[in-house]
Coordinates of C-alpha atoms in Angstrom, one line a residue:
X1 CA 194.6 102.9 -19.5
X2 CA 191.0 103.8 -20.0
X3 CA 191.0 102.2 -23.5
X4 CA 191.9 98.8 -21.7
X5 CA 189.8 99.1 -18.6
X6 CA 187.8 96.0 -19.0
X7 CA 191.0 94.0 -20.1
X8 CA 192.8 95.2 -16.8
X9 CA 189.7 94.7 -14.8
X10 CA 189.4 91.2 -15.9
X11 CA 193.0 90.5 -15.2
X12 CA 192.7 91.9 -11.8
X13 CA 189.7 89.6 -11.1
X14 CA 191.8 86.7 -12.3
X15 CA 194.6 87.4 -10.0
X16 CA 192.3 87.8 -7.1
X17 CA 190.5 84.5 -7.6
X18 CA 194.0 82.8 -8.1
X19 CA 195.0 84.2 -4.6
X20 CA 197.5 86.3 -6.3
X21 CA 196.3 89.8 -5.5
X22 CA 194.4 91.5 -2.7
X23 CA 192.8 94.9 -1.7
X24 CA 195.0 96.7 0.7
X25 CA 193.9 99.6 2.9
X26 CA 197.5 100.6 4.1
X27 CA 198.7 104.1 3.5
X28 CA 201.8 104.7 1.0
X29 CA 203.8 105.3 4.3
X30 CA 202.5 102.1 5.8
X31 CA 203.3 100.1 2.6
X32 CA 206.8 101.5 2.6
X33 CA 207.3 100.8 6.4
X34 CA 206.0 97.2 6.0
X35 CA 208.0 96.7 2.8
X36 CA 211.3 98.0 4.5
X37 CA 210.6 95.7 7.5
X38 CA 209.9 92.7 5.4
X39 CA 206.6 92.6 6.9
X40 CA 203.2 91.3 5.2
X41 CA 200.2 93.7 5.0
X42 CA 197.7 93.0 7.6
X43 CA 195.1 92.8 4.6
X44 CA 197.2 90.2 2.6
X45 CA 195.3 87.1 3.9
X46 CA 191.8 88.2 3.2
X47 CA 189.6 85.7 1.6
X48 CA 189.1 85.6 -2.2
X49 CA 185.3 86.5 -1.8
X50 CA 186.1 89.4 0.5
X51 CA 188.7 90.7 -2.0
X52 CA 186.3 90.5 -4.8
X53 CA 183.7 92.4 -2.8
X54 CA 186.1 95.1 -2.0
X55 CA 187.5 95.4 -5.4
X56 CA 183.9 95.7 -7.0
X57 CA 183.2 98.4 -4.3
X58 CA 186.5 100.1 -5.6
X59 CA 185.1 99.9 -9.2
X60 CA 181.9 101.6 -7.9
X61 CA 183.7 104.5 -6.5
X62 CA 182.9 103.5 -2.9
X63 CA 186.2 104.5 -1.4
X64 CA 188.1 107.8 -1.7
X65 CA 191.1 108.3 -4.0
X66 CA 194.0 106.4 -2.4
X67 CA 192.0 104.8 0.4
X68 CA 192.9 101.5 -1.0
X69 CA 194.6 99.6 -3.8
X70 CA 195.0 96.4 -5.5
X71 CA 198.4 94.7 -4.5
X72 CA 199.9 91.6 -6.0
X73 CA 201.2 89.0 -3.4
X74 CA 204.9 88.9 -3.7
X75 CA 207.5 87.2 -1.6
X76 CA 209.3 89.2 1.0

């Protein structure tokens, strides 16, 4: 994926700007729990601007590994 980092990054930015992706701070266990309960992440409705800011911080390495991730908005 490192060969395609910029392309993947640009796609992620596109999805965030379209409101189709968001930065989530749930743990793997919480994601699984919410998914099984058909509940949306509490971070799902952040603004586009906030998601862009957080995603840039992810790129800069300001978060620990696994502290957050980029997720697509899907129907439950």
